[in-house]
């Protein structure tokens, strides 16, 4: 299988060569049949297209594991890397009987753990075999239960903890996929056909841009990446041996505009839907930033699993950036849900087998002094931002607005600065003033909440 090392894997939304798509999708290669027809005259076999695959851009999390660090040389560091992928729906009663995802890690890297683990049987009966622990070449094979059974095509994933030299700037390698499909024919027989992607799709993740993990790696079997995501909440003390001498100097405190978002009913989804929603979340935020000209790589970023924190660089033009971000979030969510509605209307199914649910979010905006601390962003502005985001009044507005995909909450000070003064794109129409009181957190405040509409809707 030839490599496709020249394929572009940039982070914008254009389409590159060889089926590679920039953005949150790594590539969209075809699956071509291995039983090609050999023409007369000795020409090359003609391979039929069986289907296709959408390879999600791998998600990487920098692991913090003090216990392991004590037994590892300073020349190594570790990342959890998750590989999501969706298979194309098959027509004419055909089904995927077996799917194999193969990952070739770059030189100097090897797998410390694999998930799903060898011998795993999923809740739907899918049998999973795994190869490659301690190696560069990793392989996960998913087999449908029973004779002629079929695999759900969407929401699949595999992940590994990768150890690599600290001198390496990238987590990189290549991904390929092969399948066996079955189709019922007369007499109850099944026609099987093997197919594969015609080239390897390269991936590269800058180590410096990996999401930070808030807690050490403690267990296997959790849903993809969740136990490695940086979370917001009370600090969990590290083991005594891992603590560093206190540095009395306070990190610089800069006035920053902060945006936090959270997905509605995330915890009620199954594992595969959580993978899909994390991808939608990241794509939505990046699209909003791109629309308003905010440089993604210059923002402070902190993943929350079902949410995300963006800390924008100092001195942004809030009068332009705030309405632009909200319009970008609204438009991107609308596009996502329109695609889901089209899939559902054509009889497609989500991982639950009941169709793709729409994605709805809450957003909170605030400004204030923020410190970049050892394990995330600190400051009363960040605390207030999340108190508002998670408050009952904001949740209520979203629940009572079934025709909107996004509800935005402004802190009182940001509302007075931007909306009360009548800046373009920030009309006061539709805002509701709410009192927020969280006795358990000793927090009271005022927010202004609005169900958002896209610019096209007004």
Short mmCIF file of C-alpha atoms in Angstrom, two decimals:
data_model
loop_
_atom_site.label_atom_id
_atom_site.label_comp_id
_atom_site.label_asym_id
_atom_site.label_seq_id
_atom_site.Cartn_x
_atom_site.Cartn_y
_atom_site.Cartn_z
CA UNK A 1 0.00 0.00 0.00
CA UNK A 2 1.76 3.25 -1.07
CA UNK A 3 2.14 6.11 1.39
CA UNK A 4 0.55 9.48 0.76
CA UNK A 5 3.10 11.61 2.57
CA UNK A 6 2.54 14.60 0.30
CA UNK A 7 -1.05 15.04 1.42
CA UNK A 8 -1.84 18.32 3.16
CA UNK A 9 -2.96 18.00 6.76
CA UNK A 10 -3.39 21.67 7.60
CA UNK A 11 -6.03 22.92 9.98
CA UNK A 12 -8.29 25.02 7.76
CA UNK A 13 -11.44 23.89 5.97
CA UNK A 14 -10.31 23.46 2.36
CA UNK A 15 -9.97 20.15 0.61
CA UNK A 16 -6.48 18.87 -0.08
CA UNK A 17 -5.14 16.26 -2.45
CA UNK A 18 -5.67 12.52 -2.16
CA UNK A 19 -8.96 12.75 -0.28
CA UNK A 20 -7.41 14.64 2.64
CA UNK A 21 -9.67 17.29 4.15
CA UNK A 22 -8.31 20.05 6.33
CA UNK A 23 -10.08 20.84 9.60
CA UNK A 24 -11.40 18.30 12.09
CA UNK A 25 -11.43 15.64 9.34
CA UNK A 26 -8.06 14.11 8.54
CA UNK A 27 -9.08 12.46 5.28
CA UNK A 28 -11.92 10.91 3.30
CA UNK A 29 -10.33 8.07 1.30
CA UNK A 30 -12.33 5.54 -0.70
CA UNK A 31 -12.53 1.85 0.13
CA UNK A 32 -11.63 -0.07 -3.04
CA UNK A 33 -12.30 -3.75 -3.63
CA UNK A 34 -9.31 -6.10 -3.59
CA UNK A 35 -10.93 -8.43 -6.14
CA UNK A 36 -10.32 -6.10 -9.06
CA UNK A 37 -11.23 -7.04 -12.62
CA UNK A 38 -8.16 -7.77 -14.79
CA UNK A 39 -8.72 -6.43 -18.32
CA UNK A 40 -7.50 -8.25 -21.39
CA UNK A 41 -4.03 -7.32 -22.55
CA UNK A 42 -2.37 -7.38 -19.15
CA UNK A 43 -3.37 -3.87 -18.02
CA UNK A 44 -3.63 -2.99 -14.35
CA UNK A 45 -6.70 -4.39 -12.53
CA UNK A 46 -9.72 -2.10 -12.26
CA UNK A 47 -10.67 -1.77 -8.61
CA UNK A 48 -14.29 -1.03 -7.77
CA UNK A 49 -15.18 1.50 -5.11
CA UNK A 50 -16.98 -0.34 -2.28
CA UNK A 51 -17.53 2.59 0.07
CA UNK A 52 -15.63 5.27 1.91
CA UNK A 53 -14.34 6.33 5.30
CA UNK A 54 -14.09 9.66 7.08
CA UNK A 55 -10.98 9.68 9.26
CA UNK A 56 -11.27 12.18 12.09
CA UNK A 57 -8.24 14.27 12.89
CA UNK A 58 -6.62 12.46 15.85
CA UNK A 59 -7.18 14.00 19.26
CA UNK A 60 -4.07 14.25 21.45
CA UNK A 61 -3.82 14.81 25.20
CA UNK A 62 -0.53 15.45 27.01
CA UNK A 63 -0.54 13.15 30.04
CA UNK A 64 0.54 14.10 33.50
CA UNK A 65 1.59 11.01 35.41
CA UNK A 66 4.04 11.82 38.22
CA UNK A 67 4.28 8.21 39.37
CA UNK A 68 5.34 7.04 35.94
CA UNK A 69 7.63 10.01 35.44
CA UNK A 70 9.77 8.84 38.35
CA UNK A 71 10.52 5.60 36.53
CA UNK A 72 10.97 7.13 33.09
CA UNK A 73 13.95 8.97 31.72
CA UNK A 74 13.64 12.72 31.21
CA UNK A 75 14.03 12.01 27.51
CA UNK A 76 10.48 10.61 27.24
CA UNK A 77 7.00 12.02 27.44
CA UNK A 78 3.56 10.53 26.85
CA UNK A 79 0.37 11.38 24.97
CA UNK A 80 -3.05 9.81 24.75
CA UNK A 81 -4.00 9.79 21.06
CA UNK A 82 -7.56 9.00 19.95
CA UNK A 83 -8.36 8.00 16.34
CA UNK A 84 -12.08 8.51 15.51
CA UNK A 85 -13.54 7.38 12.18
CA UNK A 86 -16.90 6.98 10.44
CA UNK A 87 -17.66 4.50 7.67
CA UNK A 88 -19.92 5.34 4.76
CA UNK A 89 -23.42 3.88 4.87
CA UNK A 90 -23.76 0.96 2.44
CA UNK A 91 -26.70 0.55 0.03
CA UNK A 92 -28.50 -2.55 -1.24
CA UNK A 93 -28.55 -4.41 2.06
CA UNK A 94 -24.76 -4.60 2.30
CA UNK A 95 -23.18 -4.52 5.76
CA UNK A 96 -19.74 -4.21 7.28
CA UNK A 97 -18.79 -7.57 8.77
CA UNK A 98 -15.26 -6.63 9.79
CA UNK A 99 -13.25 -3.40 9.98
CA UNK A 100 -9.53 -3.06 10.74
CA UNK A 101 -7.89 0.25 11.64
CA UNK A 102 -4.09 0.26 11.33
CA UNK A 103 -1.85 2.98 12.75
CA UNK A 104 1.87 3.26 11.96
CA UNK A 105 3.60 5.51 14.49
CA UNK A 106 6.67 7.45 13.44
CA UNK A 107 10.16 6.25 14.38
CA UNK A 108 11.04 6.58 18.05
CA UNK A 109 7.43 6.17 19.24
CA UNK A 110 5.67 3.12 20.65
CA UNK A 111 2.37 2.20 22.34
CA UNK A 112 2.19 1.85 26.13
CA UNK A 113 -1.50 0.88 26.15
CA UNK A 114 -4.31 0.17 23.68
CA UNK A 115 -8.01 0.89 24.05
CA UNK A 116 -10.28 -0.92 23.29
CA UNK A 117 -8.09 -3.55 24.89
CA UNK A 118 -7.43 -7.01 23.40
CA UNK A 119 -10.38 -9.35 23.79
CA UNK A 120 -12.94 -6.59 24.35
CA UNK A 121 -16.58 -7.39 23.56
CA UNK A 122 -18.70 -4.26 23.13
CA UNK A 123 -22.24 -3.92 24.49
CA UNK A 124 -23.68 -4.65 21.03
CA UNK A 125 -21.65 -7.88 20.77
CA UNK A 126 -18.88 -6.50 18.56
CA UNK A 127 -15.68 -8.49 19.12
CA UNK A 128 -12.45 -6.50 19.11
CA UNK A 129 -8.97 -7.90 18.65
CA UNK A 130 -5.91 -5.72 19.08
CA UNK A 131 -2.24 -5.95 18.15
CA UNK A 132 0.77 -3.73 18.76
CA UNK A 133 1.35 -3.16 22.47
CA UNK A 134 4.89 -1.86 22.83
CA UNK A 135 5.25 -1.49 19.06
CA UNK A 136 5.08 1.17 16.36
CA UNK A 137 2.48 -0.64 14.25
CA UNK A 138 -0.93 -0.86 15.92
CA UNK A 139 -4.06 -2.63 14.73
CA UNK A 140 -7.68 -2.81 15.95
CA UNK A 141 -10.09 -5.26 14.29
CA UNK A 142 -13.86 -4.96 14.93
CA UNK A 143 -15.97 -8.04 14.06
CA UNK A 144 -19.76 -8.12 13.92
CA UNK A 145 -21.48 -10.74 16.10
CA UNK A 146 -23.10 -13.78 14.49
CA UNK A 147 -23.19 -14.97 10.91
CA UNK A 148 -23.96 -12.16 8.53
CA UNK A 149 -24.19 -9.56 11.29
CA UNK A 150 -23.40 -5.94 10.62
CA UNK A 151 -21.29 -3.29 12.32
CA UNK A 152 -22.62 0.17 13.06
CA UNK A 153 -20.72 2.36 10.57
CA UNK A 154 -20.45 5.62 12.50
CA UNK A 155 -18.86 6.77 15.75
CA UNK A 156 -15.99 4.28 15.92
CA UNK A 157 -12.68 5.02 17.61
CA UNK A 158 -9.48 3.56 18.96
CA UNK A 159 -6.89 5.14 21.21
CA UNK A 160 -3.40 4.54 22.52
CA UNK A 161 -0.96 6.01 25.01
CA UNK A 162 2.17 6.84 23.02
CA UNK A 163 5.64 7.32 24.49
CA UNK A 164 7.98 9.48 22.44
CA UNK A 165 11.31 11.27 22.93
CA UNK A 166 10.96 14.73 24.43
CA UNK A 167 13.02 15.99 21.51
CA UNK A 168 10.16 15.14 19.13
CA UNK A 169 8.02 18.15 18.25
CA UNK A 170 5.18 16.12 16.72
CA UNK A 171 3.09 13.04 17.39
CA UNK A 172 2.93 11.64 13.88
CA UNK A 173 2.39 8.58 11.73
CA UNK A 174 0.02 7.08 9.15
CA UNK A 175 -3.48 5.62 9.26
CA UNK A 176 -5.12 3.06 6.95
CA UNK A 177 -8.29 1.01 7.00
CA UNK A 178 -9.56 -2.28 5.55
CA UNK A 179 -13.02 -3.86 5.60
CA UNK A 180 -14.96 -6.99 4.81
CA UNK A 181 -18.53 -6.43 3.63
CA UNK A 182 -21.34 -8.93 3.23
CA UNK A 183 -24.41 -8.88 1.01
CA UNK A 184 -27.27 -11.41 1.10
CA UNK A 185 -27.87 -13.20 -2.19
CA UNK A 186 -30.37 -15.81 -3.37
CA UNK A 187 -30.65 -18.95 -1.29
CA UNK A 188 -29.58 -17.30 1.94
CA UNK A 189 -25.92 -17.16 0.96
CA UNK A 190 -23.68 -14.20 1.70
CA UNK A 191 -21.32 -12.53 -0.72
CA UNK A 192 -18.19 -11.26 0.98
CA UNK A 193 -15.86 -8.64 -0.43
CA UNK A 194 -12.61 -7.29 1.00
CA UNK A 195 -11.66 -3.65 0.49
CA UNK A 196 -9.03 -1.21 1.74
CA UNK A 197 -7.99 2.40 1.52
CA UNK A 198 -5.62 2.70 -1.46
CA UNK A 199 -3.07 4.77 0.47
CA UNK A 200 -2.00 5.59 4.01
CA UNK A 201 -3.21 8.93 5.34
CA UNK A 202 -0.52 10.80 7.31
CA UNK A 203 -1.26 12.62 10.55
CA UNK A 204 0.80 15.08 12.53
CA UNK A 205 -0.09 16.71 15.85
CA UNK A 206 2.19 19.34 17.30
CA UNK A 207 3.11 18.25 20.82
CA UNK A 208 2.85 21.84 22.03
CA UNK A 209 -0.79 22.01 20.85
CA UNK A 210 -1.98 18.81 22.54
CA UNK A 211 -4.77 19.30 25.05
CA UNK A 212 -3.49 19.15 28.64
CA UNK A 213 -4.65 16.30 30.86
CA UNK A 214 -5.66 17.40 34.34
CA UNK A 215 -5.20 14.05 36.05
CA UNK A 216 -2.81 11.10 35.75
CA UNK A 217 -3.75 8.09 33.66
CA UNK A 218 -5.47 5.84 36.17
CA UNK A 219 -7.64 3.34 34.31
CA UNK A 220 -8.67 1.86 31.02
CA UNK A 221 -12.06 1.29 29.48
CA UNK A 222 -13.48 4.80 29.78
CA UNK A 223 -15.01 6.53 26.80
CA UNK A 224 -12.59 8.14 24.36
CA UNK A 225 -10.25 10.66 25.88
CA UNK A 226 -12.63 11.61 28.68
CA UNK A 227 -10.38 10.67 31.57
CA UNK A 228 -7.54 12.69 30.04
CA UNK A 229 -9.40 15.92 29.39
CA UNK A 230 -8.48 18.97 31.42
CA UNK A 231 -11.44 19.69 33.68
CA UNK A 232 -12.67 22.72 35.53
CA UNK A 233 -13.35 22.43 39.24
CA UNK A 234 -11.63 22.08 42.57
CA UNK A 235 -8.00 21.05 42.42
CA UNK A 236 -7.12 17.45 43.29
CA UNK A 237 -3.87 17.30 45.30
CA UNK A 238 -1.02 15.55 43.55
CA UNK A 239 0.99 12.83 45.31
CA UNK A 240 3.56 14.29 47.69
CA UNK A 241 6.49 13.05 45.62
CA UNK A 242 5.18 14.86 42.54
CA UNK A 243 4.92 18.30 44.14
CA UNK A 244 7.42 20.92 43.11
CA UNK A 245 8.82 23.61 45.42
CA UNK A 246 6.43 26.53 45.66
CA UNK A 247 7.16 29.48 43.39
CA UNK A 248 6.03 32.61 45.21
CA UNK A 249 5.90 34.66 42.03
CA UNK A 250 2.38 35.14 40.70
CA UNK A 251 1.96 34.40 36.98
CA UNK A 252 1.17 37.54 34.96
CA UNK A 253 -2.42 38.67 35.27
CA UNK A 254 -3.82 40.09 32.03
CA UNK A 255 -7.30 41.36 31.23
CA UNK A 256 -8.72 38.82 28.80
CA UNK A 257 -12.00 38.18 27.02
CA UNK A 258 -13.16 34.65 27.86
CA UNK A 259 -15.66 32.40 26.09
CA UNK A 260 -16.91 29.11 27.54
CA UNK A 261 -19.27 26.69 25.80
CA UNK A 262 -21.04 23.54 26.92
CA UNK A 263 -23.03 20.89 25.02
CA UNK A 264 -26.58 20.21 26.12
CA UNK A 265 -27.28 16.69 27.47
CA UNK A 266 -23.77 15.44 26.73
CA UNK A 267 -23.63 12.97 29.61
CA UNK A 268 -26.85 11.31 28.41
CA UNK A 269 -25.17 10.22 25.14
CA UNK A 270 -23.42 6.93 24.54
CA UNK A 271 -19.68 6.67 24.01
CA UNK A 272 -19.74 6.99 20.23
CA UNK A 273 -21.98 10.06 20.38
CA UNK A 274 -19.59 11.65 22.87
CA UNK A 275 -16.77 11.23 20.34
CA UNK A 276 -18.93 12.81 17.63
CA UNK A 277 -19.91 15.70 19.90
CA UNK A 278 -16.32 16.47 20.87
CA UNK A 279 -15.49 16.70 17.18
CA UNK A 280 -18.51 18.95 16.53
CA UNK A 281 -17.52 21.14 19.48
CA UNK A 282 -13.98 21.64 18.22
CA UNK A 283 -15.09 22.23 14.63
CA UNK A 284 -17.70 24.77 15.73
CA UNK A 285 -15.27 26.80 17.81
CA UNK A 286 -12.57 26.80 15.15
CA UNK A 287 -15.07 27.86 12.49
CA UNK A 288 -16.29 30.73 14.66
CA UNK A 289 -12.74 31.91 15.31
CA UNK A 290 -11.86 31.71 11.63
CA UNK A 291 -14.96 33.67 10.63
CA UNK A 292 -14.03 36.62 12.83
CA UNK A 293 -10.28 36.46 12.21
CA UNK A 294 -9.26 35.20 15.66
CA UNK A 295 -6.04 33.16 15.48
CA UNK A 296 -6.86 29.78 17.08
CA UNK A 297 -3.25 29.03 17.98
CA UNK A 298 -2.92 32.34 19.84
CA UNK A 299 -5.92 31.67 22.11
CA UNK A 300 -5.59 30.04 25.49
CA UNK A 301 -7.51 26.75 25.25
CA UNK A 302 -8.76 24.38 27.92
CA UNK A 303 -10.88 21.33 27.11
CA UNK A 304 -13.75 20.34 29.40
CA UNK A 305 -14.96 17.11 27.72
CA UNK A 306 -18.48 18.38 27.02
CA UNK A 307 -17.28 21.98 26.91
CA UNK A 308 -14.38 24.25 26.13
CA UNK A 309 -12.75 27.42 27.42
CA UNK A 310 -11.21 29.98 25.07
CA UNK A 311 -9.10 32.78 26.53
CA UNK A 312 -8.55 35.29 23.77
CA UNK A 313 -5.31 37.19 23.40
CA UNK A 314 -5.15 40.58 25.15
CA UNK A 315 -6.41 43.74 23.47
CA UNK A 316 -8.81 42.13 20.98
CA UNK A 317 -11.51 44.41 19.56
CA UNK A 318 -14.42 43.13 21.65
CA UNK A 319 -16.96 45.24 19.74
CA UNK A 320 -16.16 43.23 16.61
CA UNK A 321 -15.02 39.88 18.00
CA UNK A 322 -17.94 39.17 20.36
CA UNK A 323 -20.75 39.48 17.77
CA UNK A 324 -18.58 37.69 15.22
CA UNK A 325 -17.91 34.73 17.51
CA UNK A 326 -21.58 34.36 18.40
CA UNK A 327 -22.66 34.55 14.78
CA UNK A 328 -19.98 32.01 13.83
CA UNK A 329 -21.06 29.60 16.57
CA UNK A 330 -24.71 29.94 15.56
CA UNK A 331 -24.02 29.42 11.86
CA UNK A 332 -21.74 26.42 12.42
CA UNK A 333 -24.24 24.70 14.72
CA UNK A 334 -27.03 25.34 12.22
CA UNK A 335 -24.96 23.76 9.44
CA UNK A 336 -24.15 20.74 11.63
CA UNK A 337 -27.80 20.18 12.48
CA UNK A 338 -28.93 20.64 8.89
CA UNK A 339 -26.52 17.88 7.85
CA UNK A 340 -27.85 15.64 10.63
CA UNK A 341 -31.44 16.31 9.50
CA UNK A 342 -30.55 15.33 5.92
CA UNK A 343 -28.94 12.09 7.13
CA UNK A 344 -32.04 11.29 9.19
CA UNK A 345 -34.40 12.06 6.31
CA UNK A 346 -32.51 9.57 4.14
CA UNK A 347 -32.84 6.85 6.76
CA UNK A 348 -29.33 7.20 8.19
CA UNK A 349 -28.67 6.31 11.80
CA UNK A 350 -26.48 7.61 14.57
CA UNK A 351 -24.63 5.39 16.98
CA UNK A 352 -27.80 4.89 18.99
CA UNK A 353 -29.55 3.50 15.92
CA UNK A 354 -32.21 6.20 16.30
CA UNK A 355 -30.80 8.88 14.05
CA UNK A 356 -28.44 11.78 14.72
CA UNK A 357 -29.63 14.12 17.45
CA UNK A 358 -29.27 17.86 17.00
CA UNK A 359 -26.41 19.58 18.84
CA UNK A 360 -27.28 22.51 21.11
CA UNK A 361 -24.96 24.57 23.26
CA UNK A 362 -24.80 27.17 26.00
CA UNK A 363 -22.17 29.91 25.78
CA UNK A 364 -20.94 32.34 28.41
CA UNK A 365 -18.81 35.45 27.89
CA UNK A 366 -16.97 37.53 30.48
CA UNK A 367 -13.85 39.67 30.76
CA UNK A 368 -11.43 40.14 33.61
CA UNK A 369 -7.98 39.42 35.01
CA UNK A 370 -6.80 35.90 34.12
CA UNK A 371 -3.64 34.09 35.23
CA UNK A 372 -2.15 31.17 33.28
CA UNK A 373 -1.54 28.81 36.20
CA UNK A 374 0.17 25.41 36.39
CA UNK A 375 -2.88 23.32 35.47
CA UNK A 376 -5.15 25.77 33.67
CA UNK A 377 -6.49 29.30 33.70
CA UNK A 378 -7.17 30.88 37.09
CA UNK A 379 -8.92 33.98 38.33
CA UNK A 380 -12.29 35.17 39.55
CA UNK A 381 -13.28 35.98 35.96
CA UNK A 382 -12.92 32.32 34.97
CA UNK A 383 -14.84 31.18 38.05
CA UNK A 384 -17.70 33.59 37.33
CA UNK A 385 -17.72 32.56 33.67
CA UNK A 386 -18.40 28.92 34.54
CA UNK A 387 -20.82 29.71 37.35
CA UNK A 388 -22.99 31.56 34.84
CA UNK A 389 -22.57 28.91 32.14
CA UNK A 390 -23.73 26.12 34.46
CA UNK A 391 -26.49 28.08 36.19
CA UNK A 392 -30.15 27.03 36.19
CA UNK A 393 -31.43 30.25 34.53
CA UNK A 394 -29.16 29.79 31.50
CA UNK A 395 -30.09 26.11 31.22
CA UNK A 396 -33.76 27.08 31.49
CA UNK A 397 -33.56 29.56 28.59
CA UNK A 398 -32.05 26.88 26.34
CA UNK A 399 -34.67 24.31 27.40
CA UNK A 400 -37.47 26.81 26.68
CA UNK A 401 -36.06 27.72 23.25
CA UNK A 402 -36.43 24.53 21.18
CA UNK A 403 -36.06 26.44 17.91
CA UNK A 404 -32.54 27.69 18.67
CA UNK A 405 -29.20 25.87 18.75
CA UNK A 406 -27.34 28.33 20.97
CA UNK A 407 -28.07 30.41 24.07
CA UNK A 408 -25.51 33.07 25.02
CA UNK A 409 -25.07 34.58 28.48
CA UNK A 410 -23.19 37.85 28.99
CA UNK A 411 -21.79 38.92 32.34
CA UNK A 412 -23.36 42.13 33.58
CA UNK A 413 -20.21 44.19 33.01
CA UNK A 414 -19.71 42.88 29.45
CA UNK A 415 -23.37 43.55 28.66
CA UNK A 416 -23.10 47.13 29.90
CA UNK A 417 -19.91 47.69 27.87
CA UNK A 418 -21.10 46.19 24.59
CA UNK A 419 -24.87 45.85 24.35
CA UNK A 420 -26.10 48.89 26.28
CA UNK A 421 -23.90 51.13 24.17
CA UNK A 422 -25.43 49.85 20.93
CA UNK A 423 -22.46 48.44 19.03
CA UNK A 424 -23.25 46.93 15.63
CA UNK A 425 -24.39 43.32 15.76
CA UNK A 426 -25.28 43.48 19.47
CA UNK A 427 -28.88 44.59 19.71
CA UNK A 428 -30.46 44.50 23.17
CA UNK A 429 -33.57 42.88 21.68
CA UNK A 430 -34.17 39.40 23.04
CA UNK A 431 -31.89 39.64 26.08
CA UNK A 432 -33.31 38.59 29.44
CA UNK A 433 -31.78 39.76 32.71
CA UNK A 434 -31.42 36.89 35.21
CA UNK A 435 -30.32 36.75 38.83
CA UNK A 436 -27.95 33.87 39.58
CA UNK A 437 -27.50 32.51 43.07
CA UNK A 438 -25.54 29.35 43.83
CA UNK A 439 -25.58 28.96 47.60
CA UNK A 440 -23.30 25.92 47.63
CA UNK A 441 -20.60 27.94 45.84
CA UNK A 442 -21.30 31.20 47.71
CA UNK A 443 -21.90 32.89 44.35
CA UNK A 444 -24.39 35.56 43.33
CA UNK A 445 -24.43 37.54 40.14
CA UNK A 446 -26.35 39.02 37.24
CA UNK A 447 -26.27 37.79 33.64
CA UNK A 448 -28.01 38.71 30.42
CA UNK A 449 -29.21 35.72 28.40
CA UNK A 450 -30.38 35.50 24.81
CA UNK A 451 -31.43 32.72 22.45
CA UNK A 452 -29.27 33.35 19.38
CA UNK A 453 -30.34 33.53 15.76
CA UNK A 454 -27.99 33.52 12.78
CA UNK A 455 -27.32 36.75 10.94
CA UNK A 456 -29.49 35.45 8.10
CA UNK A 457 -32.44 35.07 10.47
CA UNK A 458 -31.93 38.48 12.08
#
